[in-house]
Amino acid sequence: MGVSVGLLSTMNHNLAYNLTWRTLKDPARMSSNSIQEQLGHSLLPSIKYAYKVDKRDSTIRPTCGYAFLSSSQVGALAPGSKYPWYLRQEVDLRVALPLGVLNGALNAGVAAGIIHPFLRGSTGSVLPLSERFYLGGHRSFVCRLGGPSSLSGFKARDLEPRDFRTCDPNNSENGASTCTELDGGGDIAVTAFADLSFDLPLKSVLDQELGVHGHAFVSAANIAKLTEHGPRKFPLTDFLQTFRCSVGFGVVVPTELFRIEMNYCYILKQFGHDWGKTGIHFLISLAASSH
């Protein structure tokens, strides 16, 4: 539950004050000690600034143009808050290139986010669970412009950060490496994708009137706990080596308001607790505003 008050809003700039009331419960009492400390009610005021430019010809099926989003949020501003003040920074870049064959286009994008505490609260430097990054979910990475979140073939919040100190990529079962699980999302996340769209070689009503088309894609993502190591000791090499990855192809049904996809997705790389699934996936994504 929350309220957002717009302080400034133009075509490219937005400044807002957000006040959120959250209640975190654990009826099964199975969460870790770090999560147990965050149970109960919490008030999270924050100020968020976003700069956005979207020059793509469409947000449903982009064939040319680019889009960029940068957002900065300072949170836990309430006096006496049990959480530390934190800065959450996200960037998202998209590019669409026409190919000139079968109305084809190559869409590519990369998004990254980081959240870092400033002043210590009653829980030390522990960041609120609701503000951390969670990856996964059946959402189109072509439409959405809003920081790292989506990875094809993984359910919402299925990706968890790993403890690189105990991660053994060579110890695996069924192609899934085993690592120690860390609780409650991550504070650094990166996602990337490439999507090739093309008209189906069918001269039918579906193809010509409804705009039904095919696409093939590859996506990758990773998430980690920056506060476990500190910025200077962050194991960048391990982070790059533990990206999850998936590929797939499917059929897209575009409308003015949303985009429907039926995809076959194959998981190239995942870890023991990620629960990525090779198979058929359906998704519906709302169109993003181009302004």
PDB file of N, CA and C in Angstrom, residues 71-146:
ATOM      1  N   SER A  71      17.009   6.004 -13.811  1.00  0.00           N
ATOM      2  CA  SER A  71      16.243   6.394 -12.625  1.00  0.00           C
ATOM      3  C   SER A  71      17.126   6.327 -11.389  1.00  0.00           C
ATOM      4  N   SER A  72      16.939   7.305 -10.511  1.00  0.00           N
ATOM      5  CA  SER A  72      17.678   7.378  -9.248  1.00  0.00           C
ATOM      6  C   SER A  72      16.674   7.551  -8.118  1.00  0.00           C
ATOM      7  N   GLN A  73      16.797   6.709  -7.104  1.00  0.00           N
ATOM      8  CA  GLN A  73      15.858   6.744  -5.986  1.00  0.00           C
ATOM      9  C   GLN A  73      16.626   6.744  -4.673  1.00  0.00           C
ATOM     10  N   VAL A  74      16.300   7.696  -3.809  1.00  0.00           N
ATOM     11  CA  VAL A  74      16.847   7.739  -2.451  1.00  0.00           C
ATOM     12  C   VAL A  74      15.730   7.333  -1.509  1.00  0.00           C
ATOM     13  N   GLY A  75      15.950   6.270  -0.714  1.00  0.00           N
ATOM     14  CA  GLY A  75      14.880   5.718   0.100  1.00  0.00           C
ATOM     15  C   GLY A  75      15.197   5.629   1.568  1.00  0.00           C
ATOM     16  N   ALA A  76      14.185   5.195   2.341  1.00  0.00           N
ATOM     17  CA  ALA A  76      14.267   5.066   3.803  1.00  0.00           C
ATOM     18  C   ALA A  76      14.580   6.408   4.446  1.00  0.00           C
ATOM     19  N   LEU A  77      13.852   7.440   4.035  1.00  0.00           N
ATOM     20  CA  LEU A  77      14.125   8.797   4.506  1.00  0.00           C
ATOM     21  C   LEU A  77      13.416   9.141   5.806  1.00  0.00           C
ATOM     22  N   ALA A  78      12.575   8.238   6.330  1.00  0.00           N
ATOM     23  CA  ALA A  78      11.839   8.535   7.562  1.00  0.00           C
ATOM     24  C   ALA A  78      12.792   8.626   8.749  1.00  0.00           C
ATOM     25  N   PRO A  79      12.603   9.620   9.630  1.00  0.00           N
ATOM     26  CA  PRO A  79      13.435   9.714  10.833  1.00  0.00           C
ATOM     27  C   PRO A  79      13.283   8.468  11.699  1.00  0.00           C
ATOM     28  N   GLY A  80      14.385   7.929  12.177  1.00  0.00           N
ATOM     29  CA  GLY A  80      14.342   6.754  13.029  1.00  0.00           C
ATOM     30  C   GLY A  80      14.032   5.466  12.308  1.00  0.00           C
ATOM     31  N   SER A  81      14.157   5.458  10.989  1.00  0.00           N
ATOM     32  CA  SER A  81      13.872   4.247  10.218  1.00  0.00           C
ATOM     33  C   SER A  81      14.839   3.134  10.599  1.00  0.00           C
ATOM     34  N   LYS A  82      14.318   1.877  10.634  1.00  0.00           N
ATOM     35  CA  LYS A  82      15.180   0.740  10.952  1.00  0.00           C
ATOM     36  C   LYS A  82      16.072   0.359   9.783  1.00  0.00           C
ATOM     37  N   TYR A  83      15.792   0.953   8.603  1.00  0.00           N
ATOM     38  CA  TYR A  83      16.615   0.686   7.432  1.00  0.00           C
ATOM     39  C   TYR A  83      17.563   1.851   7.179  1.00  0.00           C
ATOM     40  N   PRO A  84      18.708   1.592   6.567  1.00  0.00           N
ATOM     41  CA  PRO A  84      19.632   2.681   6.231  1.00  0.00           C
ATOM     42  C   PRO A  84      19.135   3.469   5.026  1.00  0.00           C
ATOM     43  N   TRP A  85      19.538   4.727   4.942  1.00  0.00           N
ATOM     44  CA  TRP A  85      19.304   5.452   3.702  1.00  0.00           C
ATOM     45  C   TRP A  85      19.999   4.692   2.582  1.00  0.00           C
ATOM     46  N   TYR A  86      19.366   4.651   1.423  1.00  0.00           N
ATOM     47  CA  TYR A  86      19.982   3.926   0.320  1.00  0.00           C
ATOM     48  C   TYR A  86      19.746   4.659  -0.992  1.00  0.00           C
ATOM     49  N   LEU A  87      20.624   4.406  -1.932  1.00  0.00           N
ATOM     50  CA  LEU A  87      20.481   4.907  -3.292  1.00  0.00           C
ATOM     51  C   LEU A  87      20.265   3.723  -4.217  1.00  0.00           C
ATOM     52  N   ARG A  88      19.201   3.772  -4.991  1.00  0.00           N
ATOM     53  CA  ARG A  88      18.899   2.742  -5.982  1.00  0.00           C
ATOM     54  C   ARG A  88      19.006   3.379  -7.364  1.00  0.00           C
ATOM     55  N   GLN A  89      19.956   2.901  -8.157  1.00  0.00           N
ATOM     56  CA  GLN A  89      20.197   3.448  -9.485  1.00  0.00           C
ATOM     57  C   GLN A  89      19.946   2.373 -10.539  1.00  0.00           C
ATOM     58  N   GLU A  90      19.177   2.724 -11.575  1.00  0.00           N
ATOM     59  CA  GLU A  90      18.882   1.796 -12.661  1.00  0.00           C
ATOM     60  C   GLU A  90      19.078   2.485 -14.004  1.00  0.00           C
ATOM     61  N   VAL A  91      19.584   1.734 -14.983  1.00  0.00           N
ATOM     62  CA  VAL A  91      19.702   2.220 -16.354  1.00  0.00           C
ATOM     63  C   VAL A  91      19.196   1.129 -17.292  1.00  0.00           C
ATOM     64  N   ASP A  92      18.618   1.551 -18.410  1.00  0.00           N
ATOM     65  CA  ASP A  92      18.061   0.610 -19.380  1.00  0.00           C
ATOM     66  C   ASP A  92      18.237   1.207 -20.772  1.00  0.00           C
ATOM     67  N   LEU A  93      18.889   0.466 -21.667  1.00  0.00           N
ATOM     68  CA  LEU A  93      19.156   0.942 -23.021  1.00  0.00           C
ATOM     69  C   LEU A  93      18.633  -0.071 -24.030  1.00  0.00           C
ATOM     70  N   ARG A  94      17.890   0.402 -25.036  1.00  0.00           N
ATOM     71  CA  ARG A  94      17.344  -0.460 -26.092  1.00  0.00           C
ATOM     72  C   ARG A  94      17.684   0.129 -27.456  1.00  0.00           C
ATOM     73  N   VAL A  95      17.949  -0.749 -28.419  1.00  0.00           N
ATOM     74  CA  VAL A  95      18.221  -0.337 -29.792  1.00  0.00           C
ATOM     75  C   VAL A  95      17.474  -1.274 -30.729  1.00  0.00           C
ATOM     76  N   ALA A  96      16.830  -0.728 -31.753  1.00  0.00           N
ATOM     77  CA  ALA A  96      16.136  -1.515 -32.771  1.00  0.00           C
ATOM     78  C   ALA A  96      16.716  -1.172 -34.138  1.00  0.00           C
ATOM     79  N   LEU A  97      17.128  -2.209 -34.883  1.00  0.00           N
ATOM     80  CA  LEU A  97      17.757  -2.019 -36.185  1.00  0.00           C
ATOM     81  C   LEU A  97      16.963  -2.763 -37.255  1.00  0.00           C
ATOM     82  N   PRO A  98      16.509  -2.068 -38.310  1.00  0.00           N
ATOM     83  CA  PRO A  98      15.785  -2.756 -39.390  1.00  0.00           C
ATOM     84  C   PRO A  98      16.746  -3.595 -40.226  1.00  0.00           C
ATOM     85  N   LEU A  99      16.256  -4.745 -40.720  1.00  0.00           N
ATOM     86  CA  LEU A  99      17.089  -5.654 -41.499  1.00  0.00           C
ATOM     87  C   LEU A  99      16.749  -5.649 -42.982  1.00  0.00           C
ATOM     88  N   GLY A 100      15.562  -5.183 -43.357  1.00  0.00           N
ATOM     89  CA  GLY A 100      15.216  -5.056 -44.754  1.00  0.00           C
ATOM     90  C   GLY A 100      14.709  -6.320 -45.418  1.00  0.00           C
ATOM     91  N   VAL A 101      14.579  -7.405 -44.675  1.00  0.00           N
ATOM     92  CA  VAL A 101      14.081  -8.674 -45.202  1.00  0.00           C
ATOM     93  C   VAL A 101      12.950  -9.164 -44.312  1.00  0.00           C
ATOM     94  N   LEU A 102      11.797  -9.504 -44.911  1.00  0.00           N
ATOM     95  CA  LEU A 102      10.636 -10.002 -44.169  1.00  0.00           C
ATOM     96  C   LEU A 102      10.225  -9.049 -43.042  1.00  0.00           C
ATOM     97  N   ASN A 103      10.413  -7.746 -43.287  1.00  0.00           N
ATOM     98  CA  ASN A 103      10.107  -6.743 -42.264  1.00  0.00           C
ATOM     99  C   ASN A 103      10.847  -7.043 -40.966  1.00  0.00           C
ATOM    100  N   GLY A 104      12.011  -7.636 -41.101  1.00  0.00           N
ATOM    101  CA  GLY A 104      12.765  -8.077 -39.932  1.00  0.00           C
ATOM    102  C   GLY A 104      13.445  -6.935 -39.202  1.00  0.00           C
ATOM    103  N   ALA A 105      13.688  -7.155 -37.924  1.00  0.00           N
ATOM    104  CA  ALA A 105      14.377  -6.171 -37.097  1.00  0.00           C
ATOM    105  C   ALA A 105      15.112  -6.887 -35.975  1.00  0.00           C
ATOM    106  N   LEU A 106      16.241  -6.332 -35.613  1.00  0.00           N
ATOM    107  CA  LEU A 106      17.014  -6.842 -34.483  1.00  0.00           C
ATOM    108  C   LEU A 106      16.880  -5.868 -33.330  1.00  0.00           C
ATOM    109  N   ASN A 107      16.294  -6.329 -32.239  1.00  0.00           N
ATOM    110  CA  ASN A 107      16.206  -5.547 -31.012  1.00  0.00           C
ATOM    111  C   ASN A 107      17.225  -6.073 -30.011  1.00  0.00           C
ATOM    112  N   ALA A 108      17.964  -5.177 -29.410  1.00  0.00           N
ATOM    113  CA  ALA A 108      18.947  -5.563 -28.401  1.00  0.00           C
ATOM    114  C   ALA A 108      18.864  -4.580 -27.245  1.00  0.00           C
ATOM    115  N   GLY A 109      19.165  -5.075 -26.066  1.00  0.00           N
ATOM    116  CA  GLY A 109      19.097  -4.208 -24.899  1.00  0.00           C
ATOM    117  C   GLY A 109      19.918  -4.720 -23.743  1.00  0.00           C
ATOM    118  N   VAL A 110      20.299  -3.808 -22.881  1.00  0.00           N
ATOM    119  CA  VAL A 110      21.006  -4.159 -21.656  1.00  0.00           C
ATOM    120  C   VAL A 110      20.486  -3.252 -20.543  1.00  0.00           C
ATOM    121  N   ALA A 111      20.285  -3.827 -19.378  1.00  0.00           N
ATOM    122  CA  ALA A 111      19.797  -3.074 -18.219  1.00  0.00           C
ATOM    123  C   ALA A 111      20.622  -3.463 -17.001  1.00  0.00           C
ATOM    124  N   ALA A 112      20.830  -2.513 -16.126  1.00  0.00           N
ATOM    125  CA  ALA A 112      21.610  -2.771 -14.916  1.00  0.00           C
ATOM    126  C   ALA A 112      21.040  -1.953 -13.771  1.00  0.00           C
ATOM    127  N   GLY A 113      21.197  -2.472 -12.575  1.00  0.00           N
ATOM    128  CA  GLY A 113      20.725  -1.772 -11.393  1.00  0.00           C
ATOM    129  C   GLY A 113      21.602  -2.058 -10.202  1.00  0.00           C
ATOM    130  N   ILE A 114      21.702  -1.090  -9.315  1.00  0.00           N
ATOM    131  CA  ILE A 114      22.493  -1.252  -8.099  1.00  0.00           C
ATOM    132  C   ILE A 114      21.797  -0.496  -6.978  1.00  0.00           C
ATOM    133  N   ILE A 115      21.807  -1.062  -5.800  1.00  0.00           N
ATOM    134  CA  ILE A 115      21.261  -0.410  -4.614  1.00  0.00           C
ATOM    135  C   ILE A 115      22.318  -0.481  -3.520  1.00  0.00           C
ATOM    136  N   HIS A 116      22.598   0.675  -2.905  1.00  0.00           N
ATOM    137  CA  HIS A 116      23.702   0.729  -1.940  1.00  0.00           C
ATOM    138  C   HIS A 116      23.302   1.586  -0.744  1.00  0.00           C
ATOM    139  N   PRO A 117      23.562   1.119   0.474  1.00  0.00           N
ATOM    140  CA  PRO A 117      23.185   1.875   1.675  1.00  0.00           C
ATOM    141  C   PRO A 117      24.158   3.008   1.966  1.00  0.00           C
ATOM    142  N   PHE A 118      23.633   4.060   2.622  1.00  0.00           N
ATOM    143  CA  PHE A 118      24.458   5.169   3.070  1.00  0.00           C
ATOM    144  C   PHE A 118      24.605   5.140   4.589  1.00  0.00           C
ATOM    145  N   LEU A 119      23.571   5.635   5.286  1.00  0.00           N
ATOM    146  CA  LEU A 119      23.599   5.672   6.743  1.00  0.00           C
ATOM    147  C   LEU A 119      23.023   4.382   7.300  1.00  0.00           C
ATOM    148  N   ARG A 120      23.542   3.916   8.411  1.00  0.00           N
ATOM    149  CA  ARG A 120      23.093   2.670   9.015  1.00  0.00           C
ATOM    150  C   ARG A 120      21.810   2.887   9.806  1.00  0.00           C
ATOM    151  N   GLY A 121      20.896   1.891   9.713  1.00  0.00           N
ATOM    152  CA  GLY A 121      19.673   1.913  10.493  1.00  0.00           C
ATOM    153  C   GLY A 121      19.768   0.923  11.638  1.00  0.00           C
ATOM    154  N   SER A 122      18.621   0.613  12.246  1.00  0.00           N
ATOM    155  CA  SER A 122      18.618  -0.321  13.372  1.00  0.00           C
ATOM    156  C   SER A 122      18.960  -1.739  12.935  1.00  0.00           C
ATOM    157  N   THR A 123      18.804  -2.045  11.641  1.00  0.00           N
ATOM    158  CA  THR A 123      19.184  -3.364  11.116  1.00  0.00           C
ATOM    159  C   THR A 123      20.564  -3.320  10.471  1.00  0.00           C
ATOM    160  N   GLY A 124      21.369  -2.305  10.818  1.00  0.00           N
ATOM    161  CA  GLY A 124      22.686  -2.179  10.226  1.00  0.00           C
ATOM    162  C   GLY A 124      22.582  -1.707   8.791  1.00  0.00           C
ATOM    163  N   SER A 125      23.313  -2.364   7.908  1.00  0.00           N
ATOM    164  CA  SER A 125      23.289  -2.002   6.493  1.00  0.00           C
ATOM    165  C   SER A 125      22.366  -2.906   5.693  1.00  0.00           C
ATOM    166  N   VAL A 126      21.470  -3.640   6.374  1.00  0.00           N
ATOM    167  CA  VAL A 126      20.534  -4.530   5.692  1.00  0.00           C
ATOM    168  C   VAL A 126      19.492  -3.697   4.952  1.00  0.00           C
ATOM    169  N   LEU A 127      19.351  -3.956   3.658  1.00  0.00           N
ATOM    170  CA  LEU A 127      18.415  -3.210   2.830  1.00  0.00           C
ATOM    171  C   LEU A 127      17.030  -3.848   2.875  1.00  0.00           C
ATOM    172  N   PRO A 128      15.959  -3.053   2.723  1.00  0.00           N
ATOM    173  CA  PRO A 128      14.604  -3.623   2.753  1.00  0.00           C
ATOM    174  C   PRO A 128      14.394  -4.609   1.613  1.00  0.00           C
ATOM    175  N   LEU A 129      13.732  -5.727   1.924  1.00  0.00           N
ATOM    176  CA  LEU A 129      13.515  -6.777   0.927  1.00  0.00           C
ATOM    177  C   LEU A 129      12.757  -6.265  -0.290  1.00  0.00           C
ATOM    178  N   SER A 130      11.795  -5.381  -0.066  1.00  0.00           N
ATOM    179  CA  SER A 130      10.941  -4.918  -1.160  1.00  0.00           C
ATOM    180  C   SER A 130      11.691  -4.073  -2.177  1.00  0.00           C
ATOM    181  N   GLU A 131      12.838  -3.516  -1.797  1.00  0.00           N
ATOM    182  CA  GLU A 131      13.570  -2.635  -2.699  1.00  0.00           C
ATOM    183  C   GLU A 131      14.726  -3.333  -3.399  1.00  0.00           C
ATOM    184  N   ARG A 132      14.966  -4.592  -3.097  1.00  0.00           N
ATOM    185  CA  ARG A 132      16.058  -5.311  -3.748  1.00  0.00           C
ATOM    186  C   ARG A 132      15.630  -5.783  -5.132  1.00  0.00           C
ATOM    187  N   PHE A 133      16.582  -6.301  -5.881  1.00  0.00           N
ATOM    188  CA  PHE A 133      16.311  -6.763  -7.237  1.00  0.00           C
ATOM    189  C   PHE A 133      15.954  -8.242  -7.228  1.00  0.00           C
ATOM    190  N   TYR A 134      14.933  -8.573  -8.028  1.00  0.00           N
ATOM    191  CA  TYR A 134      14.509  -9.959  -8.226  1.00  0.00           C
ATOM    192  C   TYR A 134      14.351 -10.177  -9.730  1.00  0.00           C
ATOM    193  N   LEU A 135      14.943 -11.239 -10.233  1.00  0.00           N
ATOM    194  CA  LEU A 135      14.917 -11.501 -11.666  1.00  0.00           C
ATOM    195  C   LEU A 135      14.053 -12.707 -11.986  1.00  0.00           C
ATOM    196  N   GLY A 136      13.534 -12.720 -13.207  1.00  0.00           N
ATOM    197  CA  GLY A 136      12.647 -13.783 -13.654  1.00  0.00           C
ATOM    198  C   GLY A 136      11.294 -13.206 -14.019  1.00  0.00           C
ATOM    199  N   GLY A 137      10.389 -14.072 -14.407  1.00  0.00           N
ATOM    200  CA  GLY A 137       9.047 -13.611 -14.751  1.00  0.00           C
ATOM    201  C   GLY A 137       8.800 -13.639 -16.241  1.00  0.00           C
ATOM    202  N   HIS A 138       7.580 -13.985 -16.609  1.00  0.00           N
ATOM    203  CA  HIS A 138       7.209 -14.099 -18.011  1.00  0.00           C
ATOM    204  C   HIS A 138       6.693 -12.752 -18.511  1.00  0.00           C
ATOM    205  N   ARG A 139       7.626 -11.859 -18.803  1.00  0.00           N
ATOM    206  CA  ARG A 139       7.310 -10.543 -19.358  1.00  0.00           C
ATOM    207  C   ARG A 139       8.196 -10.302 -20.573  1.00  0.00           C
ATOM    208  N   SER A 140       7.668  -9.625 -21.554  1.00  0.00           N
ATOM    209  CA  SER A 140       8.434  -9.351 -22.763  1.00  0.00           C
ATOM    210  C   SER A 140       9.544  -8.357 -22.467  1.00  0.00           C
ATOM    211  N   PHE A 141      10.773  -8.707 -22.811  1.00  0.00           N
ATOM    212  CA  PHE A 141      11.855  -7.747 -22.633  1.00  0.00           C
ATOM    213  C   PHE A 141      11.912  -6.739 -23.778  1.00  0.00           C
ATOM    214  N   VAL A 142      11.105  -6.943 -24.837  1.00  0.00           N
ATOM    215  CA  VAL A 142      11.054  -5.985 -25.939  1.00  0.00           C
ATOM    216  C   VAL A 142      10.220  -4.764 -25.550  1.00  0.00           C
ATOM    217  N   CYS A 143       9.074  -4.983 -24.917  1.00  0.00           N
ATOM    218  CA  CYS A 143       8.167  -3.884 -24.559  1.00  0.00           C
ATOM    219  C   CYS A 143       8.670  -3.080 -23.367  1.00  0.00           C
ATOM    220  N   ARG A 144       9.027  -3.783 -22.325  1.00  0.00           N
ATOM    221  CA  ARG A 144       9.243  -3.136 -21.040  1.00  0.00           C
ATOM    222  C   ARG A 144      10.535  -2.328 -21.023  1.00  0.00           C
ATOM    223  N   LEU A 145      10.452  -1.106 -20.499  1.00  0.00           N
ATOM    224  CA  LEU A 145      11.612  -0.249 -20.297  1.00  0.00           C
ATOM    225  C   LEU A 145      11.581   0.200 -18.847  1.00  0.00           C
ATOM    226  N   GLY A 146      12.380  -0.448 -17.997  1.00  0.00           N
ATOM    227  CA  GLY A 146      12.280  -0.122 -16.585  1.00  0.00           C
ATOM    228  C   GLY A 146      13.313  -0.780 -15.702  1.00  0.00           C
TER     229      GLY A 146
END
